[in-house]
Short mmCIF file of C-alpha atoms and ligand atoms in Angstrom, two decimals:
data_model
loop_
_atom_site.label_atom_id
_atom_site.label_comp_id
_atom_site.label_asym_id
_atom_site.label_seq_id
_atom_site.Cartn_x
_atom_site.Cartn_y
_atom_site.Cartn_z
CA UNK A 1 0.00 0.00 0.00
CA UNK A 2 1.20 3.18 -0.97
CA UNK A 3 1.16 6.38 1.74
CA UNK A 4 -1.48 8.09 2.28
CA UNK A 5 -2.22 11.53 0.59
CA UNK A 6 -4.67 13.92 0.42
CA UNK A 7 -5.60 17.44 -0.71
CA UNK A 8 -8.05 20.23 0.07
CA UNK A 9 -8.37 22.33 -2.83
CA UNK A 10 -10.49 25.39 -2.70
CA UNK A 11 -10.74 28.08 -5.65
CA UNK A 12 -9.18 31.55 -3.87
CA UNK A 13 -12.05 33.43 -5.57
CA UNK A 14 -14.20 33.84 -2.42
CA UNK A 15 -14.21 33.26 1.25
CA UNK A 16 -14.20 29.11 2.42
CA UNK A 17 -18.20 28.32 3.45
CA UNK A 18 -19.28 25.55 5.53
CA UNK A 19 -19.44 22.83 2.46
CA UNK A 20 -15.97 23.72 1.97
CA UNK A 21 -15.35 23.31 5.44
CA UNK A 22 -16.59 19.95 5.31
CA UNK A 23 -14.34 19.01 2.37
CA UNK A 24 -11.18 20.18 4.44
CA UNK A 25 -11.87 18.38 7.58
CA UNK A 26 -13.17 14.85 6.04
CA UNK A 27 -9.60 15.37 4.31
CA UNK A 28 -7.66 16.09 7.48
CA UNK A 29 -9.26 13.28 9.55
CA UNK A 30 -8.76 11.07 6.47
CA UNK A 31 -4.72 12.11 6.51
CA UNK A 32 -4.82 12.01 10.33
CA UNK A 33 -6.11 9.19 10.73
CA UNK A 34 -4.14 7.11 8.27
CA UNK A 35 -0.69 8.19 8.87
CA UNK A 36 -0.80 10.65 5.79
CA UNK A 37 -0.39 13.22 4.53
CA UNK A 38 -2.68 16.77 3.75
CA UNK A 39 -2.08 18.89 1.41
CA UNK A 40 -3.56 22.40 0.75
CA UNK A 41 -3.53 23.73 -2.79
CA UNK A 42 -4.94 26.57 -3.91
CA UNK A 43 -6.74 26.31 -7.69
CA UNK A 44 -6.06 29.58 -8.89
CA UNK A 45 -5.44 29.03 -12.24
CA UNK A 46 -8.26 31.14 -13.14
CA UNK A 47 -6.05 34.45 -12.72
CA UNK A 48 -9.24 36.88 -13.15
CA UNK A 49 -10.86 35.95 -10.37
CA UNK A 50 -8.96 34.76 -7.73
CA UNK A 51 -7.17 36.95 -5.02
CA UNK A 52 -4.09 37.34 -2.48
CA UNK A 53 -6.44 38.66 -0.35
CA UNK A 54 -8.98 35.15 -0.78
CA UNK A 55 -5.92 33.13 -0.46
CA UNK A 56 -4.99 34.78 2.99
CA UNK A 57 -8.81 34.00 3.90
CA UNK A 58 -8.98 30.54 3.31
CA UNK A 59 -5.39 30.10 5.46
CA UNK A 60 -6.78 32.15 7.75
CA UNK A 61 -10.43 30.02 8.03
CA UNK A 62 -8.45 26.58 8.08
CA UNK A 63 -6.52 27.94 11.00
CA UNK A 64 -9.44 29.40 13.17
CA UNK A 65 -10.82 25.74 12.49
CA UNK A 66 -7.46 24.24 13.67
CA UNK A 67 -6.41 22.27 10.85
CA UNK A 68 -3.20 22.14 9.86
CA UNK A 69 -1.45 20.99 6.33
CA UNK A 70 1.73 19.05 5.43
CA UNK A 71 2.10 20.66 2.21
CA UNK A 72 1.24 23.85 0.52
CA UNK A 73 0.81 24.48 -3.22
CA UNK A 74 -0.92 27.19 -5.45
CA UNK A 75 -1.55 25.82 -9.31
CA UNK A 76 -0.64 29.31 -10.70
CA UNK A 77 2.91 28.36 -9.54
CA UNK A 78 2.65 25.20 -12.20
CA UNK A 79 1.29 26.26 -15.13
CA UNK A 80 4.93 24.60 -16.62
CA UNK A 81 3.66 21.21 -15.72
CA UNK A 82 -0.02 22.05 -17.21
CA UNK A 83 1.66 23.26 -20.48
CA UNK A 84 3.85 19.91 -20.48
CA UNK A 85 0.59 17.48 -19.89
CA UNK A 86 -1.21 19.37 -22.71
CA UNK A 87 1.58 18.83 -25.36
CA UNK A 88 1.76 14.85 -24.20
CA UNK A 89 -2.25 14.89 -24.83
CA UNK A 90 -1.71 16.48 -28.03
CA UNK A 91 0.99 14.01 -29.35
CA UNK A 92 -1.13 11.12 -28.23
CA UNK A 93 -3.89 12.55 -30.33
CA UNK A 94 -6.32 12.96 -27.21
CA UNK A 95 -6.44 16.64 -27.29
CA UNK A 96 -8.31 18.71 -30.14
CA UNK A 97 -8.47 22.19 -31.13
CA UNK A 98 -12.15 23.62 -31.03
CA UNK A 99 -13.73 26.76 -32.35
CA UNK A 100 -17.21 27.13 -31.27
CA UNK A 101 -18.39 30.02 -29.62
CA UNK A 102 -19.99 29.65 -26.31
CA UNK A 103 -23.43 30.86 -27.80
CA UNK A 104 -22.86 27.83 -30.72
CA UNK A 105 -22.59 25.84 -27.88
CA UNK A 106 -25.90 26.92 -26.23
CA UNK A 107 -27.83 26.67 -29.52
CA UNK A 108 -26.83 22.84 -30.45
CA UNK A 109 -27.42 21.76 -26.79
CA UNK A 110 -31.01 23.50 -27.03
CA UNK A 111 -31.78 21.48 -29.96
CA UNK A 112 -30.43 18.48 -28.63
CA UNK A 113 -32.66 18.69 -25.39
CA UNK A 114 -35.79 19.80 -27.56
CA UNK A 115 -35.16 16.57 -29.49
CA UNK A 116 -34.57 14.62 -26.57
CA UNK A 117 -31.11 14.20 -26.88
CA UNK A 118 -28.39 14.18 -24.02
CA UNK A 119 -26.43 17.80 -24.09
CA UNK A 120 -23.30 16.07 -25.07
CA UNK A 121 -20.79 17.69 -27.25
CA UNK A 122 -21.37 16.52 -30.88
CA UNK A 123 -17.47 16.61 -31.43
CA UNK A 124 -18.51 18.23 -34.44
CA UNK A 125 -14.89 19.96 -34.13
CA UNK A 126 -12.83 16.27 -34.86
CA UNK A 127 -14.31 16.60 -38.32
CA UNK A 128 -12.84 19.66 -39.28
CA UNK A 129 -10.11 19.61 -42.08
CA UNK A 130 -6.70 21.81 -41.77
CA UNK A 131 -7.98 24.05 -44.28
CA UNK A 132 -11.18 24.61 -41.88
CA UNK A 133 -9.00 25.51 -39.08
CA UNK A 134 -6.88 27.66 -40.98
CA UNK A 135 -10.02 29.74 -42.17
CA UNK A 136 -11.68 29.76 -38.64
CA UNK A 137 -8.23 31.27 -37.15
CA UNK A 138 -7.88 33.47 -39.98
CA UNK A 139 -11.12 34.63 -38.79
CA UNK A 140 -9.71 35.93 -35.39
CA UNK A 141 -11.06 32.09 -34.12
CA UNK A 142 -8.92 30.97 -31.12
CA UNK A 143 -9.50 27.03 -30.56
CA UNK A 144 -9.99 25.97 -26.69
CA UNK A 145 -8.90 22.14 -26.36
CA UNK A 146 -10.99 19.38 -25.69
CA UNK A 147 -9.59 15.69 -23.99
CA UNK A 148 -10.94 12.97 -25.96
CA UNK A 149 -12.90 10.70 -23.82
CA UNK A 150 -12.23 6.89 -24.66
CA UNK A 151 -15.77 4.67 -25.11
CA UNK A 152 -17.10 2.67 -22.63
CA UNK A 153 -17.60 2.22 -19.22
CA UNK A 154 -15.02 4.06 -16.74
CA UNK A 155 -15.49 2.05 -13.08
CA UNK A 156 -14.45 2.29 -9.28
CA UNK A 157 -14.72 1.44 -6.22
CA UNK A 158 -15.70 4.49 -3.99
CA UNK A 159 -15.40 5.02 -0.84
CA UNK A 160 -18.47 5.93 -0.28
CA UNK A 161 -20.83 5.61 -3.07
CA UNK A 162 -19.32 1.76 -3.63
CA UNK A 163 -19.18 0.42 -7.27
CA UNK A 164 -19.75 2.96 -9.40
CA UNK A 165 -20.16 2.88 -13.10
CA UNK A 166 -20.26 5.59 -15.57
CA UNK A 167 -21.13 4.97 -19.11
CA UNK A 168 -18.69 8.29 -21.03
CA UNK A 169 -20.82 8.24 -24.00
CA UNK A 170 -23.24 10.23 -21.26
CA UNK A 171 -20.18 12.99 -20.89
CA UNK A 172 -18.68 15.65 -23.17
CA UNK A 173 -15.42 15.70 -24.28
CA UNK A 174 -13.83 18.10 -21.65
CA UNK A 175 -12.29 21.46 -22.46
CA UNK A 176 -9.18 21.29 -20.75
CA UNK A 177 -7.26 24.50 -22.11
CA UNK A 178 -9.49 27.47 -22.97
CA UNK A 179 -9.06 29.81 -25.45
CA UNK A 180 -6.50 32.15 -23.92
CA UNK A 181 -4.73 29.34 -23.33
CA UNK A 182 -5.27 28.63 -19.19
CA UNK A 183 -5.79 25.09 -18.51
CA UNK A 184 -8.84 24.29 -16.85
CA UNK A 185 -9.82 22.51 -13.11
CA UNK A 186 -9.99 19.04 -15.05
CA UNK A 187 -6.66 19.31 -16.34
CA UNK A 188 -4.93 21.09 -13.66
CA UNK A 189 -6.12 18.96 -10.71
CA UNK A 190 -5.30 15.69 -12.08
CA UNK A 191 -1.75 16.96 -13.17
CA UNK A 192 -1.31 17.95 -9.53
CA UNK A 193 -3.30 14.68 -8.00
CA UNK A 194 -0.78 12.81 -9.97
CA UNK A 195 2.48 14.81 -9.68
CA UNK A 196 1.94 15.24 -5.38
CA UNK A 197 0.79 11.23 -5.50
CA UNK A 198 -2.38 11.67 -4.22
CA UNK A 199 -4.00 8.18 -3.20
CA UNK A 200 -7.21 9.54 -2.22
CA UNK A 201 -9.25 12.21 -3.76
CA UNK A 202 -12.28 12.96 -1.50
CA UNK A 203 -14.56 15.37 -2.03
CA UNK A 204 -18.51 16.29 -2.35
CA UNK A 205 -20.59 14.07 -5.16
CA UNK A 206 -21.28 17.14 -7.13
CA UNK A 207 -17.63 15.62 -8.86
CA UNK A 208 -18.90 12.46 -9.89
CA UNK A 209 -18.92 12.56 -13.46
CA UNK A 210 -15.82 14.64 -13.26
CA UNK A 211 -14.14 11.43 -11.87
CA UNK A 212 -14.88 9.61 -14.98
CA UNK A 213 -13.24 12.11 -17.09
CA UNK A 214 -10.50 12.62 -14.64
CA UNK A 215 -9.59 8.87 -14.39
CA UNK A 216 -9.31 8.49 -17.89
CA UNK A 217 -7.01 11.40 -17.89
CA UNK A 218 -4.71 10.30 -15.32
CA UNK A 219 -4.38 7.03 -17.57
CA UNK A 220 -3.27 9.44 -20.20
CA UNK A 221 -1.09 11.41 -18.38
CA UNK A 222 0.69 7.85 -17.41
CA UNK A 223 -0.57 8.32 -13.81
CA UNK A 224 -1.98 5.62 -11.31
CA UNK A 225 -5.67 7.10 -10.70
CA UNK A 226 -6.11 7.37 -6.83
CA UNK A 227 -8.82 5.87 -4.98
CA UNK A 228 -12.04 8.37 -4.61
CA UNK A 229 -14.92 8.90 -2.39
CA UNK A 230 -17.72 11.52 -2.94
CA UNK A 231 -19.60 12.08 0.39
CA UNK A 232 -23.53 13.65 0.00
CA UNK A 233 -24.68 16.94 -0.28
CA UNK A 234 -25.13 19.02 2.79
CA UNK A 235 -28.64 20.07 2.85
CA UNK A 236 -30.43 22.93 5.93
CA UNK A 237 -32.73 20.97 8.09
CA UNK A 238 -36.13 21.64 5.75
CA UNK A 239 -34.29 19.80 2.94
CA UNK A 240 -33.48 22.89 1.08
CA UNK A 241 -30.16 22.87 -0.68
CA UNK A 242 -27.68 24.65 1.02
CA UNK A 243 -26.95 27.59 -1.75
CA UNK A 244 -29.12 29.34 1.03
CA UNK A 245 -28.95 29.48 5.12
CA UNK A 246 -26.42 28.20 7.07
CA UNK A 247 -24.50 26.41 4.69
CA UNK A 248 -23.76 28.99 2.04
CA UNK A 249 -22.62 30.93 5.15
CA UNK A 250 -18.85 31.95 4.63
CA UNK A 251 -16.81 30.68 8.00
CA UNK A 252 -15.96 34.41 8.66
CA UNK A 253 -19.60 34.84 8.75
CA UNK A 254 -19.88 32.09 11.85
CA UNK A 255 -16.96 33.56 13.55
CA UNK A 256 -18.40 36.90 13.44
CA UNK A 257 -21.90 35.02 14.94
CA UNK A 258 -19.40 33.86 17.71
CA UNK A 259 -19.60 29.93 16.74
CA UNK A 260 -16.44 27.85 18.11
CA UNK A 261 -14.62 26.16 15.51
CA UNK A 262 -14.94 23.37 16.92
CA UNK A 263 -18.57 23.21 17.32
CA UNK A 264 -18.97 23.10 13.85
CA UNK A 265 -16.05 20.60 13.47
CA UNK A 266 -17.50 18.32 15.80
CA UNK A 267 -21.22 18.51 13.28
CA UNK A 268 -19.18 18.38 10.23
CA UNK A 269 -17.45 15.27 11.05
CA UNK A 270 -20.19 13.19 11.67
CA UNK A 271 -22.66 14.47 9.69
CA UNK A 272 -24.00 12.00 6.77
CA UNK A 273 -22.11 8.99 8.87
CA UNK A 274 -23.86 6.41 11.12
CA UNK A 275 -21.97 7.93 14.03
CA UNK A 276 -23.60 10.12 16.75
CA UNK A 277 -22.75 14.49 16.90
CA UNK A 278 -20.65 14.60 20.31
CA UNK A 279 -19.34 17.83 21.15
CA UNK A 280 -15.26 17.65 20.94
CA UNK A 281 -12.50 20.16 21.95
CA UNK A 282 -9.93 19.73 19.50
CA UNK A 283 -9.94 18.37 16.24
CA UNK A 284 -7.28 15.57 17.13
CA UNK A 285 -9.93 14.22 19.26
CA UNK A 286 -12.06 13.76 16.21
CA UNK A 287 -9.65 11.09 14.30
CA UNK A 288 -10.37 7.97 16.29
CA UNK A 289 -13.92 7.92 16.34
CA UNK A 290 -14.02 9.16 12.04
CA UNK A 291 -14.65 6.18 9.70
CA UNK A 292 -15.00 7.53 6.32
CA UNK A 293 -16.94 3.93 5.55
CA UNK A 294 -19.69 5.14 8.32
CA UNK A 295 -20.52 7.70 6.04
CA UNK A 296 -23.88 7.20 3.65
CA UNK A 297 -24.81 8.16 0.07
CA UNK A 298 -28.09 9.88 1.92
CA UNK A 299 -27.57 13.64 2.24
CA UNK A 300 -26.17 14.95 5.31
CA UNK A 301 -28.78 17.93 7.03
CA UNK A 302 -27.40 20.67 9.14
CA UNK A 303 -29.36 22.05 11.43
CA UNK A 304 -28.70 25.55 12.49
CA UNK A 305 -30.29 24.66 16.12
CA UNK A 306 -27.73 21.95 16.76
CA UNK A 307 -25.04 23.84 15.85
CA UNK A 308 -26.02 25.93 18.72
CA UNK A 309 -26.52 23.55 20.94
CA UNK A 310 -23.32 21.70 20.33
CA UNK A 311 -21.61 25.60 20.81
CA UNK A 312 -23.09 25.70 23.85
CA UNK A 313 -22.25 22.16 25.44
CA UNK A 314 -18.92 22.79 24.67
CA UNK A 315 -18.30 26.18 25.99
CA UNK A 316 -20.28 24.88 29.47
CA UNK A 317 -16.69 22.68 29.91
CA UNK A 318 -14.40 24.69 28.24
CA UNK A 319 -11.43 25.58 30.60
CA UNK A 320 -10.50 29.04 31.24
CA UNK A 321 -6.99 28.73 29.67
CA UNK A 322 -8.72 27.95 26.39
CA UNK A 323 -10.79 30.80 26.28
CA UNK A 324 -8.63 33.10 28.93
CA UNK A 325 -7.81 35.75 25.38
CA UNK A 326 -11.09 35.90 24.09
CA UNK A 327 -12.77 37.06 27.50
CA UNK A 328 -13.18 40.62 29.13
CA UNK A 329 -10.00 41.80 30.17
CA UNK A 330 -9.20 41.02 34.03
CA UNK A 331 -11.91 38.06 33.61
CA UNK A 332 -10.96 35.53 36.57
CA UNK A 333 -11.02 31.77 36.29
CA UNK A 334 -13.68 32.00 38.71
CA UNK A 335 -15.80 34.22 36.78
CA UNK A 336 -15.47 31.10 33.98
CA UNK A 337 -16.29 29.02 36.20
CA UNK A 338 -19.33 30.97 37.59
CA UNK A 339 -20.90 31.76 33.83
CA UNK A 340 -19.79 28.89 31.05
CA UNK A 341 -22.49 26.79 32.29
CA UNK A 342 -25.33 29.72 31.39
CA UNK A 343 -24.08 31.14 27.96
CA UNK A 344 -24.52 29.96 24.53
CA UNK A 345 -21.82 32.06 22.85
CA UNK A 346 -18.73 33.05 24.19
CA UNK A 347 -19.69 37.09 23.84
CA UNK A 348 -22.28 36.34 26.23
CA UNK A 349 -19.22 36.72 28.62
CA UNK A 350 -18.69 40.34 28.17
CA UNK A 351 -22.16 41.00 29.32
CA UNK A 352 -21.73 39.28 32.54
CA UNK A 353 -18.51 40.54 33.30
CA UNK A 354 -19.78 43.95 34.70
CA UNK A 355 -22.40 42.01 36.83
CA UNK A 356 -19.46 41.39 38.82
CA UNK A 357 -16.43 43.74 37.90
CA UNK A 358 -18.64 46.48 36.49
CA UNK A 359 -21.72 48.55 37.67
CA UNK A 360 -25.08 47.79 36.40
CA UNK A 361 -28.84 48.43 36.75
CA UNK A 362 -30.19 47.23 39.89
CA UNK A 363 -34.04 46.49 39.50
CA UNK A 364 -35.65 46.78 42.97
CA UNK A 365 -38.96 44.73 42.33
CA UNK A 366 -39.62 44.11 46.59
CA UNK A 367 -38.67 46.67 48.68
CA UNK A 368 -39.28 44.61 51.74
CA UNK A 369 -37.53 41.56 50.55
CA UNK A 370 -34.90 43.99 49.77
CA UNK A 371 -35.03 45.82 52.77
CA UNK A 372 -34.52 42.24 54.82
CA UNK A 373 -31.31 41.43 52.56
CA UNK A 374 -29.72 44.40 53.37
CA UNK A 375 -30.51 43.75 57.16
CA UNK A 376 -29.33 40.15 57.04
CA UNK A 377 -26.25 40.46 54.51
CA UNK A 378 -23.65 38.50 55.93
CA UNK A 379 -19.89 39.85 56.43
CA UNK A 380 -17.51 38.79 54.18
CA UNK A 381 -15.31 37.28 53.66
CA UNK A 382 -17.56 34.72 51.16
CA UNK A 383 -17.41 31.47 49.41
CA UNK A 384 -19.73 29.23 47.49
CA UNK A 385 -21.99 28.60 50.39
CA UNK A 386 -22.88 32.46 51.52
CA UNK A 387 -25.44 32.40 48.76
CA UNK A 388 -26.97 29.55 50.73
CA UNK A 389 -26.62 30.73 53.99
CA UNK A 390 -27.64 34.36 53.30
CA UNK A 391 -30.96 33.34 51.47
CA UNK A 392 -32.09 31.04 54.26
CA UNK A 393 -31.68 34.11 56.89
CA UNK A 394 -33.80 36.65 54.20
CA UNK A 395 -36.54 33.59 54.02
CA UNK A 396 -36.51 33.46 57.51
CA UNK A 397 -37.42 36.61 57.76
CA UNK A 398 -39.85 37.26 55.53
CA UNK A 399 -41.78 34.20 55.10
CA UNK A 400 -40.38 34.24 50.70
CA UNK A 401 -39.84 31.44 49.35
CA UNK A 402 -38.92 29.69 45.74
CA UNK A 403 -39.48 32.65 43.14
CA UNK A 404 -40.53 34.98 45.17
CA UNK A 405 -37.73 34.95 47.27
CA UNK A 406 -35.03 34.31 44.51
CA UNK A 407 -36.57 36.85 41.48
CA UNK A 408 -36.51 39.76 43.59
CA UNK A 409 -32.55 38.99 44.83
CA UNK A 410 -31.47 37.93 41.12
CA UNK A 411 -33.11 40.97 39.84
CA UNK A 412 -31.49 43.47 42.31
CA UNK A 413 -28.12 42.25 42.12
CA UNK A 414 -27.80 41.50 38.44
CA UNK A 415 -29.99 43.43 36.68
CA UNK A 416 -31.43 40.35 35.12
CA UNK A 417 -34.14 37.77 35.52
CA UNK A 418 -32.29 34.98 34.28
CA UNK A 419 -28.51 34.10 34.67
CA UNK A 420 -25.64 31.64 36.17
CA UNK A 421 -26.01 30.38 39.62
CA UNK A 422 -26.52 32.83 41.94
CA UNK A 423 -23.89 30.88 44.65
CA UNK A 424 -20.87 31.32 43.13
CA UNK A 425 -21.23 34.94 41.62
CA UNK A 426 -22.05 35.87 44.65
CA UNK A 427 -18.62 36.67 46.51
CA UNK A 428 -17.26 37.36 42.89
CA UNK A 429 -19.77 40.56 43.35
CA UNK A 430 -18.57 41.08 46.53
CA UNK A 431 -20.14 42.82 49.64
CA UNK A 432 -19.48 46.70 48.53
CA UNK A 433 -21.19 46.22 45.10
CA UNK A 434 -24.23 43.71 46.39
CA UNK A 435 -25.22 46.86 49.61
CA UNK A 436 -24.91 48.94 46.67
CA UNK A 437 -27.48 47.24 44.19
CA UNK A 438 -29.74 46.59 47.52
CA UNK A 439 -29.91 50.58 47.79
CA UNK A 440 -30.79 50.87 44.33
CA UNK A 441 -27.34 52.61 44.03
N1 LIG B 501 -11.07 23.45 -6.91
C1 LIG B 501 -12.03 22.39 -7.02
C2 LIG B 501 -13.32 22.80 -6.37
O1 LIG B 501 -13.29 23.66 -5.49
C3 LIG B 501 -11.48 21.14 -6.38
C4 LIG B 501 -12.35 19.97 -6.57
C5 LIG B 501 -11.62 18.70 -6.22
O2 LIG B 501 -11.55 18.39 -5.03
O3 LIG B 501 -11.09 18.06 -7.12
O4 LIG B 501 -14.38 22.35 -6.75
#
């Protein structure tokens, strides 16, 4: 068995969203798990649209997700090797000059559909004489190149759609160089699948039929085809395709929302696979339970709802030191401690913070309840069981108990209704600020 090797490789000509997300970590865990190899390479052949600045994103995105790669390589680096593959193709007589206009293209595959015909390309271009090609270039014509598929059936094993059989006289003849001369994704990628020996190419079933093509071409090429497995579509929780919602959200989008990374790791990973969503912290801790074989032809659905629910489960044990940058400056282990298990987002945090470090409005809904605190407050110093102590001496007093006893308290010393446990943010508020917020100061 040969190593393992794999790639993630993303266009630079707009931000990584959560499909693409999916595509990089199936890869990772794949390479992870296996021993191999992950390689990140940036299809940017198509010069017009793709960007520095896109480039920089998608680095940027795999590293808030925590993925790491191997090896690094960008396709407009190798458009030598491109340029070297097309001239083999053309001396093995499987690459021909075309001169149809996109529109000519449009018309014939309109009249092939109206007469029930599969849209493939007629290869109306293999008939064309010398003397034809010299008066369509004399023209101002520029021919793009098409590979010449082979007849038959093109077959494999994948990993996840099993046997799979694809009869080509279903496909067109792919353009693999366009006009200008820039090689296209078909030809590029398998140059690079074969030149970086990939072994296994794994990525969304929207490819399929490219596979065909592409295996052919790697036998042309004089490459060994690697082994491939197309997981499902991703659709939103209605069943909707996911050009809309959550899943055509960019991962700077979800950042922005304040999702963890690895909230939406831990979906992604198990999503379309027999295996259950369990929130984990890193995305090492993902490899031993991923088994690209547990994974089903059936599309995968996200659901926005258990994204936030997974975000929250694993910010309720996420240890201070893994969050200790991201929270209000001066925030205390203890003030973790006290909130994590409340909040569904991390910002949440900031709004807490002055509860304890901060002033805030006190809401004074029983003045005699409030009256009786003030008269019982305990001296400090306090720990986790003043809360406790101090709330049995008000009740005591006053007869409150349950909701009527705790609403009023919550409300006057945090300005809220709702919140963390009242126990330990107690002596985190401390004795000066709580007389305060009794006072209605
Ligand atoms: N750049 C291609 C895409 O984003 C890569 C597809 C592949 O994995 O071969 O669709």
């Amino acid at each position: 068995m040969s190593a393992v090797a794999v790639r993630f490789a993303p266009s630079p000509t707009g931000r990584l969203h959560v499909g693409n997300a999916r595509a990089a970590l199936l890869n990772w865990l794949y390479a992870r798990k296996h021993g191999g190899t992950f390689l990140l390479r940036l299809d940017d052949t198509d010069t017009g649209r793709s960007t520095a600045e896109f480039a920089a994103g998608i680095e940027a995105d795999l590293r808030w997700l925590g993925l790491d790669w191997d090896r690094f390589a960008k396709q407009s680096d190798r458009f030598d090797l491109y340029r070297a593959a097309t001239e083999k193709l053309k001396a093995a007589g499987r690459l021909y000059p075309c001169y149809e206009t996109a529109e000519e293209l449009e018309l014939r595959r309109k009249i092939q559909l109206s007469q029930k015909k599969p849209p493939v390309y007629d290869r109306a271009a293999l008939k064309l004489t010398d003397s034809d090609r010299a008066k369509l270039e004399a023209e101002g014509r520029k021919p793009h190149w098409r590979f010449r598929l082979q007849p038959g059936i093109v077959a494999w094993d994948d990993l996840i759609h099993g046997h799979t059989e694809i009869d080509m006289a279903s496909l067109s003849d792919p353009v693999l160089v366009r006009s200008d001369g820039y090689p296209l994704y078909t030809l590029s990628s398998v140059v690079d699948d074969g030149e970086f020996a990939i072994s296994h190419v794994i990525r969304g079933e929207d490819h399929v039929t490219n596979t065909a093509a592409q295996i052919q071409l790697f036998q042309a090429l004089g490459y060994a085809a690697p082994t491939f497995g197309h997981f499902s579509w991703l659709l939103d929780a209605e069943g909707a395709g996911l050009s809309k919602r959550i899943g055509s959200l960019s991962l700077a989008d979800l950042r922005e929302q304040g999702y963890e990374p690895m909230a939406l790791n831990s979906l992604l990973a198990r999503l379309g696979s027999a295996d259950p969503v369990e929130p984990h912290f890193t995305p090492a801790e993902l490899v031993a339970g991923f088994d690209l074989g547990r994974f089903s032809r059936a599309p995968a659905r996200l659901d926005p709802h258990e994204l936030d629910l997974l975000n929250a489960r694993i910010l309720h044990v996420t240890p201070f030191a893994a969050v200790r940058d991201r929270l209000p400056t001066g925030a205390t282990e203890a003030f973790w401690l006290a909130i994590r298990g409340n909040i569904g987002k991390l910002a949440e945090a900031a709004e807490w913070w002055p509860v304890v470090a901060g002033s805030i409005s006190s809401v004074i809904e029983d003045a005699l309840l409030v009256q009786a605190a003030i008269e019982t407050l305990p001296p400090e110093p306090w720990d986790s069981m003043t809360w406790k102590a101090w709330s049995q001496a008000i009740s005591a007093k006053t007869g409150a108990k349950g909701k009527v006893l705790f609403h009023p308290l919550r409300l006057a010393l945090t300005g809220r209704d709702k919140g963390p446990e009242m126990a330990p943010l107690l002596p985190l508020i401390g004795r000066e600020r709580v007389l305060a917020r009794l006072q209605g100061i």
